Amino acid sequence: MLTSPARADFRREALQKQVEEYTSANFSDSVMSATYVKDGKVVVCISGAEFDARNMWSGRWRSQWECAIEGDEVQLKGTFKVDVHFYEDGNVQSSSTHEVSDTIGGGGSEDDTASAIVEHIKATETKYQSLLDGAYVNLLKDHSIMNGLRRPLPIDKQKVNFKTLVSQGRLAGSLR
């Protein structure tokens, strides 16, 4: 673990610089990142949200990484939380949480260690985003899944008058 607060802060600053470069190159302008030291570990948080009212969708990405630096090894624990909301002709929401845990080699200098951490974060987050993209594409291709989530109207597009059905005994008889 980190031995002194001054050393931890130096690692935090080097890592924050690398994280800001990563997020500005790979996320939209709405993303925010923070790096801080907690219980001897350096923690990286990345959060972003997009809202597109014209195309009727919104989404939010949150990831948190705990980095325990011991010598030339870095133990990483990451958690991703992704929320997606489509609301065109219906209301479909998806929330997912994913956790990873890895050990990587750090490097000799503070900048090398920060670079190794950010490269691993980038590779892991990109892999997870690709999995999510594939799942959403499959949902859109397979219309039966999306149509199954919607409540269809009868063929004549008129609401069902349940009072009439109950009084006629058709619905009541089928419920017994």
XYZ file of C-alpha atoms in Angstrom, residues 10-97:
88
model
C 1.763 12.523 -6.266
C 0.389 9.287 -7.742
C -3.091 10.746 -7.660
C -2.040 13.815 -9.636
C -0.203 11.735 -12.245
C -3.196 9.423 -12.587
C -5.717 12.289 -12.783
C -3.816 13.811 -15.701
C -3.838 10.490 -17.595
C -7.544 9.896 -16.817
C -8.481 13.355 -18.122
C -6.636 12.647 -21.381
C -8.426 9.278 -21.706
C -11.906 10.674 -21.025
C -11.511 13.689 -23.325
C -10.389 11.419 -26.178
C -12.963 8.639 -25.667
C -16.096 10.167 -24.133
C -18.377 13.069 -24.986
C -18.019 16.512 -23.436
C -20.523 15.616 -20.710
C -18.116 13.253 -18.907
C -16.546 14.119 -15.564
C -13.725 12.354 -13.767
C -12.261 12.497 -10.294
C -9.260 10.861 -8.691
C -8.754 10.767 -4.932
C -6.992 8.775 -2.217
C -9.047 6.740 0.249
C -7.704 4.218 2.773
C -4.325 4.105 1.040
C -5.847 3.350 -2.379
C -6.163 5.668 -5.345
C -9.772 5.776 -6.573
C -10.778 6.840 -10.099
C -14.394 7.787 -10.853
C -15.737 8.437 -14.356
C -19.296 9.614 -14.944
C -21.136 10.823 -18.010
C -24.697 11.254 -19.230
C -26.260 11.913 -22.621
C -29.813 13.025 -23.360
C -31.151 13.124 -26.916
C -34.780 14.235 -26.825
C -35.024 14.443 -30.608
C -34.159 10.759 -30.998
C -35.941 9.812 -27.760
C -33.146 8.180 -25.751
C -30.912 8.885 -22.800
C -28.021 7.101 -21.174
C -25.654 7.286 -18.240
C -22.221 5.714 -17.649
C -20.544 5.468 -14.249
C -17.363 3.610 -13.434
C -15.247 3.463 -10.313
C -11.771 1.963 -10.025
C -9.898 1.259 -6.796
C -6.146 1.024 -7.378
C -4.007 -0.536 -4.640
C -0.392 0.155 -5.627
C 2.139 -2.158 -3.994
C 5.624 -1.851 -5.441
C 5.453 -2.619 -9.145
C 2.035 -4.289 -8.952
C -1.342 -2.600 -9.100
C -4.475 -4.372 -7.934
C -7.506 -2.939 -9.726
C -11.151 -3.362 -8.791
C -13.597 -1.783 -11.195
C -17.361 -1.369 -11.158
C -19.385 -0.165 -14.172
C -22.976 1.007 -13.984
C -24.819 1.737 -17.215
C -28.388 2.994 -17.604
C -30.077 3.307 -21.011
C -33.600 4.564 -21.690
C -35.418 4.414 -25.056
C -38.837 6.021 -25.099
C -39.966 6.079 -28.737
C -43.355 4.337 -29.129
C -42.856 2.751 -25.719
C -40.702 2.911 -22.654
C -37.748 0.519 -22.525
C -35.058 0.846 -19.862
C -31.903 -1.127 -19.226
C -29.658 -1.024 -16.166
C -26.511 -3.077 -15.897
C -23.743 -3.425 -13.355
